[in-house]
Coordinates of C-alpha atoms in Angstrom, one line a residue:
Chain A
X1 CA 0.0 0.0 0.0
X2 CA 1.3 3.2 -1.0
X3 CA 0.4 6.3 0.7
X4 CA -0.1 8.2 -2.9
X5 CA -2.6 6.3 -3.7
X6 CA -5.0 6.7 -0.4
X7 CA -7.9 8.0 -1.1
X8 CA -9.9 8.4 2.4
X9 CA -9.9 6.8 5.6
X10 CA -12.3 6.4 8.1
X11 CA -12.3 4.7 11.7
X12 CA -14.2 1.3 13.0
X13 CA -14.7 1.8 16.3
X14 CA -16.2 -1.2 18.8
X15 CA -19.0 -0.3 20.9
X16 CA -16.8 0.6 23.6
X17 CA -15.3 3.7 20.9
X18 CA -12.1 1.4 20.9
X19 CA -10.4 1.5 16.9
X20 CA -10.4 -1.4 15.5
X21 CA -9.3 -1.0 12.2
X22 CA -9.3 1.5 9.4
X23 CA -11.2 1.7 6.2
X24 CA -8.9 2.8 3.4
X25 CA -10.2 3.5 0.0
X26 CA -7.7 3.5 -2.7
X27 CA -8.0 5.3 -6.1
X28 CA -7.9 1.7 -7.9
X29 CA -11.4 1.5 -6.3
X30 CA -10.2 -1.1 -3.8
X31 CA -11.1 -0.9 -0.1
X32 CA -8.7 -2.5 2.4
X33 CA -9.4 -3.0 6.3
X34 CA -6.1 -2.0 8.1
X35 CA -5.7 -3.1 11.8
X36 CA -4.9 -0.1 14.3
X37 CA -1.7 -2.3 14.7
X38 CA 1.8 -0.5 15.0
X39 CA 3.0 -3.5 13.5
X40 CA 1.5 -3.7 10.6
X41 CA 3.5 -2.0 7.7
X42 CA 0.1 -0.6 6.2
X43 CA -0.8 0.9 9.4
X44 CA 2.3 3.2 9.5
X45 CA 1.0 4.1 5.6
X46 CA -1.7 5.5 6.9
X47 CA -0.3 7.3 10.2
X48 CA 1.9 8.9 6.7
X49 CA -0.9 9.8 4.8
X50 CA -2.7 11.1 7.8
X51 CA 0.2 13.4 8.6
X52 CA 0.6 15.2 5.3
X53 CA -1.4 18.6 5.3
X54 CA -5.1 18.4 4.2
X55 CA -5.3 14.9 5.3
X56 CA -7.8 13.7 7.8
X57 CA -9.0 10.4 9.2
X58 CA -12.7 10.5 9.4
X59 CA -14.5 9.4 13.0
X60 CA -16.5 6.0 12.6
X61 CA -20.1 6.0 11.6
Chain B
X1 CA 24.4 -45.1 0.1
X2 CA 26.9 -42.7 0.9
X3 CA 25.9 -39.8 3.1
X4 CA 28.0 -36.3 2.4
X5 CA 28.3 -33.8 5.0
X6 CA 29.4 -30.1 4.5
X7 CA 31.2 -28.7 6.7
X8 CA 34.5 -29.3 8.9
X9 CA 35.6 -32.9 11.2
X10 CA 38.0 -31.8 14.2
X11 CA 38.6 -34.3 17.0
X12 CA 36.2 -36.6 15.5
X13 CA 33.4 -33.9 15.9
X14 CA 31.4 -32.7 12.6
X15 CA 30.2 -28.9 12.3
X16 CA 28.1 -28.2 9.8
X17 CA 28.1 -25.3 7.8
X18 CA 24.7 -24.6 7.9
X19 CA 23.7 -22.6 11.1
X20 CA 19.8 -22.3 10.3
X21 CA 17.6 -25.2 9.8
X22 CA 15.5 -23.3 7.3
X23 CA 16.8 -20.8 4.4
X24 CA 17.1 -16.9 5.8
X25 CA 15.4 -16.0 2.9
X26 CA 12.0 -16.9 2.5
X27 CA 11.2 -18.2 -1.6
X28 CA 14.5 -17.5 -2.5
X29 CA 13.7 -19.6 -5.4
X30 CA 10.7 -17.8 -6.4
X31 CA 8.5 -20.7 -6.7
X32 CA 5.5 -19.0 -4.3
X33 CA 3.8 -16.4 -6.3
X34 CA 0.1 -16.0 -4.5
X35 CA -0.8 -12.4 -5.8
X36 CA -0.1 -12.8 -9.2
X37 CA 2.3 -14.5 -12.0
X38 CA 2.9 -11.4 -14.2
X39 CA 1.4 -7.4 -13.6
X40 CA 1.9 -4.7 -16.1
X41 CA 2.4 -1.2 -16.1
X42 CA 4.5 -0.8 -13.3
X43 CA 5.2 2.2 -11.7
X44 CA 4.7 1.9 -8.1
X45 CA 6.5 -0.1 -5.2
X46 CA 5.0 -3.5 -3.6
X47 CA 4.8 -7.0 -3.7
X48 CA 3.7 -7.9 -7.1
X49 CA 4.1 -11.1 -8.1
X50 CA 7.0 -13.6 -6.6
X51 CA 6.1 -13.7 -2.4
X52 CA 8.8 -12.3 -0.3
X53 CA 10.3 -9.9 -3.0
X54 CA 9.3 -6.3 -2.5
X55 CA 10.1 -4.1 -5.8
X56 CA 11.5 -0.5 -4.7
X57 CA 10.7 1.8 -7.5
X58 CA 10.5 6.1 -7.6
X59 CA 10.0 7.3 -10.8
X60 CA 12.5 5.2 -12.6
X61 CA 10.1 3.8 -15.6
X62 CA 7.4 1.5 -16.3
X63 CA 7.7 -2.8 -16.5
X64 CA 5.9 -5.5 -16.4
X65 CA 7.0 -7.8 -13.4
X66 CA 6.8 -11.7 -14.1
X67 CA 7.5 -15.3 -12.3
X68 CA 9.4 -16.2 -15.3
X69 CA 10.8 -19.9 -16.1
X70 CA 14.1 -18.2 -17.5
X71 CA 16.7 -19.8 -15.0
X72 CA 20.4 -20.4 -15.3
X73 CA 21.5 -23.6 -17.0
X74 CA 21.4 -26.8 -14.6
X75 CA 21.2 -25.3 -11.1
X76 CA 18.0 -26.4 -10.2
X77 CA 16.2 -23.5 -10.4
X78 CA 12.8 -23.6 -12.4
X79 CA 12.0 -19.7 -11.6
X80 CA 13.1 -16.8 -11.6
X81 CA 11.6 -13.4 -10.9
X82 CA 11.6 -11.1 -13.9
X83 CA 11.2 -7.3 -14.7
X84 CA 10.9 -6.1 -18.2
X85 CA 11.3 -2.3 -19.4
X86 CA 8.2 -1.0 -20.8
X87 CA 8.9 3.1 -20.4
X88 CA 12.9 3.6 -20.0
X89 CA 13.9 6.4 -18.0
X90 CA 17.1 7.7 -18.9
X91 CA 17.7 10.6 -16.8
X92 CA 16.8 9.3 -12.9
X93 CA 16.1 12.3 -10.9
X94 CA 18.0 12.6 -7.6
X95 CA 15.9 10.9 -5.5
X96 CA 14.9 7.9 -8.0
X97 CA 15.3 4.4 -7.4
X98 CA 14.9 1.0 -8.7
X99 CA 15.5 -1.8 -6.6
X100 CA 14.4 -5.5 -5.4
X101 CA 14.4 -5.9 -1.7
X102 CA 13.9 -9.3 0.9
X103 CA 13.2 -8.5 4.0
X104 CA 13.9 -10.8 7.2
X105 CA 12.2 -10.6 10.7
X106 CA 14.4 -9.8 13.1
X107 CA 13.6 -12.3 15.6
X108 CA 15.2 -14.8 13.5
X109 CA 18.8 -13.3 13.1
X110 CA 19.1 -13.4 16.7
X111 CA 21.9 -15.9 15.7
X112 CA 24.0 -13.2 14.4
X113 CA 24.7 -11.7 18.5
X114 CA 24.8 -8.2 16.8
X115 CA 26.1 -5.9 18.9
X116 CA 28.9 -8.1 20.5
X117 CA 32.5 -8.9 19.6
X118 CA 30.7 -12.5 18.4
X119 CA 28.8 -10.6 15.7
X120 CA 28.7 -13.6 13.0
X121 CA 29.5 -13.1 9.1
X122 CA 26.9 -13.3 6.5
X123 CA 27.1 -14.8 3.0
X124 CA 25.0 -13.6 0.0
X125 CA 24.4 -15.7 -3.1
X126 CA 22.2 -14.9 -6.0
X127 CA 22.3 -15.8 -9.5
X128 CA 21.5 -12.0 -11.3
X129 CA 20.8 -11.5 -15.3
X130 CA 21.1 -8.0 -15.7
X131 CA 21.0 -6.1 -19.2
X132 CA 24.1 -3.6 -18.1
X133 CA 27.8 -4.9 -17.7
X134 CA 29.2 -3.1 -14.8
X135 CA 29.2 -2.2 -11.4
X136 CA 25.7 -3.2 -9.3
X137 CA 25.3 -2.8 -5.5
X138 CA 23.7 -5.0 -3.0
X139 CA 22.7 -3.2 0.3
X140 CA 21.9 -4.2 3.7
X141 CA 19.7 -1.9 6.1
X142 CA 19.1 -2.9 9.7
X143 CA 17.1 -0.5 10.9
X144 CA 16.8 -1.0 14.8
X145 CA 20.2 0.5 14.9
X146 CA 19.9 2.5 11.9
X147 CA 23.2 1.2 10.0
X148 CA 23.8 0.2 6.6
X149 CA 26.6 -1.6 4.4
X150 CA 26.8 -2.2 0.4
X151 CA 28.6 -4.8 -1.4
X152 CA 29.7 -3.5 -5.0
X153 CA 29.4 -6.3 -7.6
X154 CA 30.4 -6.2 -11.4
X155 CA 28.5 -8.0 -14.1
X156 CA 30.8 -8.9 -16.7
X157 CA 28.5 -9.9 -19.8
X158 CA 25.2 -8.4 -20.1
X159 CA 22.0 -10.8 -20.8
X160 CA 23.8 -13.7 -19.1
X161 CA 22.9 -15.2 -15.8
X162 CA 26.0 -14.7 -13.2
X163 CA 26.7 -16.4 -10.0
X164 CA 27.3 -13.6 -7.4
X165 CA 28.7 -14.4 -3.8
X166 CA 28.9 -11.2 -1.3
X167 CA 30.9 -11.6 1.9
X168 CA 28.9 -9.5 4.8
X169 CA 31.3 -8.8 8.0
X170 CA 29.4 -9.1 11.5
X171 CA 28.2 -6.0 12.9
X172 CA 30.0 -5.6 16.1
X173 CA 28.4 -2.1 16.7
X174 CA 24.6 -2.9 15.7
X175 CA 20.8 -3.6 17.5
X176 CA 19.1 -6.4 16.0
X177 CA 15.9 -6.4 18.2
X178 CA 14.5 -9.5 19.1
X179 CA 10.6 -8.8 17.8
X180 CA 8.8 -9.3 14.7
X181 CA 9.8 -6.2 13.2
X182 CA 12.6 -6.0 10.1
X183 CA 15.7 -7.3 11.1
X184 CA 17.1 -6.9 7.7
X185 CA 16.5 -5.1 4.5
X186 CA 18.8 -7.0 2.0
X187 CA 18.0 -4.7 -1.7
X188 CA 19.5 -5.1 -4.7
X189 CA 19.7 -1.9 -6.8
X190 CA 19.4 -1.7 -10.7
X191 CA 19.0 2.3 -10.9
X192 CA 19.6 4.4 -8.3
X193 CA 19.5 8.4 -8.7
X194 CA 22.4 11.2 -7.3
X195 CA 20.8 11.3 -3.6
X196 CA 22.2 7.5 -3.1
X197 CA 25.0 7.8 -5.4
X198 CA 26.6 11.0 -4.7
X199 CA 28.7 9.5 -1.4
X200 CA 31.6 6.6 -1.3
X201 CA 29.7 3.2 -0.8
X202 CA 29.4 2.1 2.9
X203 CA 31.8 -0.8 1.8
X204 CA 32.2 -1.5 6.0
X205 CA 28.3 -1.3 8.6
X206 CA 28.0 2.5 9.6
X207 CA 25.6 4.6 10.5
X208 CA 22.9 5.3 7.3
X209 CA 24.2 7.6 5.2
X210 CA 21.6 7.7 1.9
X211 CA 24.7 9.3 -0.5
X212 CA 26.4 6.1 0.3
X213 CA 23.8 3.3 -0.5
X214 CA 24.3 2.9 -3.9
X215 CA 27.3 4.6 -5.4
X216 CA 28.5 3.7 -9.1
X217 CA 25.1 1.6 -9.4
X218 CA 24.3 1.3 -13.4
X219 CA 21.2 2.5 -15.1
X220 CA 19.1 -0.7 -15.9
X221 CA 15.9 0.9 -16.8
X222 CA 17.5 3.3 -20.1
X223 CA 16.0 1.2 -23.1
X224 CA 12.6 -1.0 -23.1
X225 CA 15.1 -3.5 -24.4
X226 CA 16.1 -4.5 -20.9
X227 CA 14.9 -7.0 -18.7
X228 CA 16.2 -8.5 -15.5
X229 CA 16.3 -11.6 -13.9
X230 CA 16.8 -12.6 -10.3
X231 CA 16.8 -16.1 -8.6
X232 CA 18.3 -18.7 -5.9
X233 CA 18.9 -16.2 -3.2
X234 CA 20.2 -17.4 -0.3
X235 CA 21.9 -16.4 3.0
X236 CA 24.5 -18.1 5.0
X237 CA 25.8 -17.3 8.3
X238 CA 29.4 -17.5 8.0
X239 CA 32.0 -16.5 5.7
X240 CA 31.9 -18.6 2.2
X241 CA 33.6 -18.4 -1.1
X242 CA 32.4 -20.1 -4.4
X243 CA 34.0 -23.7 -3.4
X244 CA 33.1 -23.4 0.1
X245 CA 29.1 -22.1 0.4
X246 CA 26.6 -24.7 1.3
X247 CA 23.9 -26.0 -1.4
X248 CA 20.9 -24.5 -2.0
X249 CA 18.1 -25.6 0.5
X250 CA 15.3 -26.6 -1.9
X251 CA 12.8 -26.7 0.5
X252 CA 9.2 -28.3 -0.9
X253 CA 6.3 -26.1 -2.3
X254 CA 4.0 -26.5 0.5
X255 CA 6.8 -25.6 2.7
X256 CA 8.0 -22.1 1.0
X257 CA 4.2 -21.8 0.9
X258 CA 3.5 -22.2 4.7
X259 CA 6.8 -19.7 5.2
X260 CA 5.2 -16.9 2.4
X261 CA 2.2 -17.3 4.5
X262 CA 3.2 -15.8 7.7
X263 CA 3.1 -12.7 5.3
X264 CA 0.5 -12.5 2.7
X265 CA -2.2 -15.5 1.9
X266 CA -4.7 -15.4 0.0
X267 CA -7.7 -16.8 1.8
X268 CA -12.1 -17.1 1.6
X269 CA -12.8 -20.5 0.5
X270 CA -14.1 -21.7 3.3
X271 CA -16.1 -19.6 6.0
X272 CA -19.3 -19.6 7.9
X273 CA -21.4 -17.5 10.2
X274 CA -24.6 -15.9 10.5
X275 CA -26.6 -13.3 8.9
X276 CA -27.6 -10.1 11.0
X277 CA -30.4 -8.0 9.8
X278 CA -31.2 -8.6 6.3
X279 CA -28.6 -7.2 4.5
X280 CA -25.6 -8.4 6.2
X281 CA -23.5 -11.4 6.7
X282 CA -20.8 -11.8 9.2
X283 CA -18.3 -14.6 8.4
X284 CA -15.6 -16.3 10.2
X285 CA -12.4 -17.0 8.4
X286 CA -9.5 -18.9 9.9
X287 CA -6.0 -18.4 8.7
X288 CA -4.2 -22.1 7.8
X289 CA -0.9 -20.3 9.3
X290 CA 0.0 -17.7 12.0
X291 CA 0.4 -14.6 10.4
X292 CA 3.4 -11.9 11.7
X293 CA 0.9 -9.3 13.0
X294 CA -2.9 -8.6 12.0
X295 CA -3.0 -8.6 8.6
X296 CA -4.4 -5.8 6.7
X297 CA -7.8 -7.2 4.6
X298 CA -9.1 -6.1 1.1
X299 CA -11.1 -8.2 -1.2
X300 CA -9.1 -9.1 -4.4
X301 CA -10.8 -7.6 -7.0
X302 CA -14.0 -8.3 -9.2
X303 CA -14.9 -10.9 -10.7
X304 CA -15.6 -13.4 -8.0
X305 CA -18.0 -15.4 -6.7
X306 CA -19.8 -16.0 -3.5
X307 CA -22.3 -18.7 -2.5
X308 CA -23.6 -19.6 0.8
X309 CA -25.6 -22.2 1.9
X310 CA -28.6 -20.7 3.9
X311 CA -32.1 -22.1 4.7
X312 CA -31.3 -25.3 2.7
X313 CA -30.9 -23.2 -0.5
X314 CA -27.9 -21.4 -2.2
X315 CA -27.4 -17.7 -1.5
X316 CA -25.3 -16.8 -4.7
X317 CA -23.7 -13.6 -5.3
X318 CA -21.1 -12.1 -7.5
X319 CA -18.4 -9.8 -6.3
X320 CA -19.3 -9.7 -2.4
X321 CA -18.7 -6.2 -1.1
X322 CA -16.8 -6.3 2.5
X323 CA -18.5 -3.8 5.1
X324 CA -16.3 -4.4 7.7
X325 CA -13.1 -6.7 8.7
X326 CA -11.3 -7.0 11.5
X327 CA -9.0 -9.6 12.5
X328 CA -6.0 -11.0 14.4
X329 CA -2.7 -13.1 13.5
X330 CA -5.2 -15.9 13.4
X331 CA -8.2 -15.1 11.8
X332 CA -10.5 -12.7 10.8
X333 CA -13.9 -11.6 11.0
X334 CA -15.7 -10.3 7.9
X335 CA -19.0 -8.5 7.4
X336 CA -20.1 -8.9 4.3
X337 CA -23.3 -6.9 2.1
X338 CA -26.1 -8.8 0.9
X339 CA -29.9 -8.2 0.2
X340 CA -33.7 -10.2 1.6
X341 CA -32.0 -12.2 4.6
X342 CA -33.5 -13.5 7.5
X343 CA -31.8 -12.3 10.6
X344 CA -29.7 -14.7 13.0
X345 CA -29.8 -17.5 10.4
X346 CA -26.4 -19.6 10.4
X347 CA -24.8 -19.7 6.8
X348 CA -21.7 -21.4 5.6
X349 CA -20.2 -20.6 2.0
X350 CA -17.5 -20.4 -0.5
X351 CA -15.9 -18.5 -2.8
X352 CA -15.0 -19.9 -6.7
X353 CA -14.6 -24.1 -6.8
X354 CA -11.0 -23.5 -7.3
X355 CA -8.1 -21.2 -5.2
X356 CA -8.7 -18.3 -7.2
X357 CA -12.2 -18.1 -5.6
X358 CA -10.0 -17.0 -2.1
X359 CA -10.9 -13.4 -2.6
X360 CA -9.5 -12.1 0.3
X361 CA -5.8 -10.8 0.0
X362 CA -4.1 -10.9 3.3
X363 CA -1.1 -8.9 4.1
X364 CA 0.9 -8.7 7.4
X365 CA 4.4 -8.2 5.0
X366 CA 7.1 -6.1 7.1

């Protein structure tokens, strides 16, 4: 997953508000689930894209 | 039969060789390739084909990436991994690159006592077909202590297979922690622009300096003439030379399989669960092997199938849409959209009768 091709992200939260994962739309129209895991290489894509200016990772439904 | 072991007899004791039971690198013979056997029109950095082998690309052309069956003569290699020029670029820009990369965890070179006066040796071999003569660099980047050290290598005829051997020192001054994070990322450039050129190669482990990853590297990517090849990669601890390094480890399909697995699978065959509402499933899938951390979920695509057997009758649906996922290095938990269900009715399913109906992609790579 590259961060250039992100095109939103939004939170899954639990019912206790706890982030369970993110939902990451690419521009390929592919959606991938990515795990609020530090470890996880696609995880730290998004922390990326989430830091660049104009970015923002949209609260669960 | 005779039995031949490899390694040295001293006061009637035998030591092998071979420190690792398994190889370091993971598909070093590119056999696995779950994601795909050839992509086009590649501009962008990933896993594309061949498991294990990440391409590293920045604006350095376009190629179509291939598990190819062009191998050197009689080494027992049926596969190699391939990359042919489709756009050249003949001008890199400073911060361009091209390069393959294998990355290892880092709990297992816990062998290697990095960061001690015991720091062990490494061994590179690789058989490389490359479409430039002249010098190519192989790099190593540990990053839990942030150091680095390339090996320059020449390639003497162009559009010929070579046997390549690189002699890695022990890093008495480096942090290889022991986690499931990247111990090692071993790359091997075929382009490389001014910001990883402009140094003098970190020939001995230092600190990363980018200027010194991949000085006098040559331009593979200037003609759509060029392809390269890559296979039988492996890593030794220990300090070889061309008589002395072990054998290959040909290890079986389902083996390398089971190994890629820990890192990507494909996976949705099988899974059951329950319907909640009337427009939603919620599936179960287990993974067949432990994956490194959570993997990160996305459905493969279009064009596949989904059936499920529910209330004695077949649900059947193409190209399932995923509302949610969320899983662990285990399994994973999938909602999935559908239309005029019954609420809390158990369901099991499928994908496709055959693998490619696994339309989850699973990636937990480092």
């Amino acid at each position: 997953m590259n961060k250039d091709n992100i095109v939103s992200v939004k939170k899954i939260e639990d019912d206790y508000s706890v982030v369970l994962s993110y939902e990451v739309v690419w521009d390929i129209d592919k959606v991938t689930f990515v795990p609020n895991a530090t470890d996880n290489a696609d995880y730290q894509t998004v922390q990326a894209w989430a830091a660049i200016d104009g970015n923002t990772i949209a609260e669960a439904d | 039969m005779a039995l031949t072991l490899h390694g040295t007899v001293s006061d009637n004791t035998v030591v092998l060789d071979r420190r690792s039971a398994k190889p370091l690198i993971i598909n070093g013979d590119m056999q696995v390739a779950q994601r795909a056997t050839s992509v086009t029109g590649i501009t962008a950095s990933g896993f594309h084909t061949v498991d294990r082998m990440n391409l590293a690309i920045s604006s350095f052309g376009t190629w179509t990436q291939t598990q190819d069956t062009t191998v050197p003569t009689a080494k027992g290699f049926t596969k190699s991994l391939k990359m042919d020029c489709t756009t050249a670029e003949t001008s890199p820009s400073a911060g361009d690159y091209l390069a393959f990369q294998a990355k290892i965890e880092a709990q297992d070179l816990q062998m290697l006592k990095y960061g001690t006066s015991s720091a062990e040796a490494l061994t590179l071999k690789f058989y490389v077909r490359s479409p430039k003569t002249g010098t190519h660099i192989v790099h190593f980047y540990s990053p839990d202590g942030n150091r680095h050290i390339s090996k320059a290598y020449t390639i003497s005829s162009a559009d010929t297979f070579q046997e390549v051997i690189i002699n890695i020192p022990g890093d008495t001054g480096g942090t290889i922690n022991n986690d499931n994070g990247l111990g090692f990322n071993i790359e091997w450039y075929f382009g490389a622009g001014s910001n990883s050129t402009s140094g003098t190669l970190a020939t001995s482990w230092a600190s990363y300096v980018n200027a010194n990853v991949a000085v006098g590297q040559v331009n593979c990517a200037d003609s759509t003439d060029n392809n390269f090849f890559i296979t039988g990669i492996q890593l030794e601890v220990g300090e070889f030379d061309v008589d002395s390094i072990p054998p290959f480890q040909h290890e079986s399909f389902k083996d390398n399989l089971e190994r890629c697995q820990r890192y990507y699978q494909n996976q949705g065959n099988n899974f059951f669960g329950r319907t909640e509402g009337t427009t939603k499933f919620y599936f179960q899938v287990p993974f067949p092997v432990e994956m490194r951390t959570s993997p990160s979920i996305t459905a493969r695509g279009t064009g596949f199938k989904f059936s499920a057997r529910y209330q004695g009758t077949d649900y059947l649906q193409d190209n399932p849409s995923i509302s949610s996922a969320i899983g662990n290095e285990d399994g994973c938990w999938l909602g999935v959209t559908g239309s005029g269900l019954t609420n809390g009715v158990t369901i099991y399913g499928r994908g496709n009768r055959d693998k490619e109906g696994r339309f989850l992609a699973l990636s937990a790579e480092l």
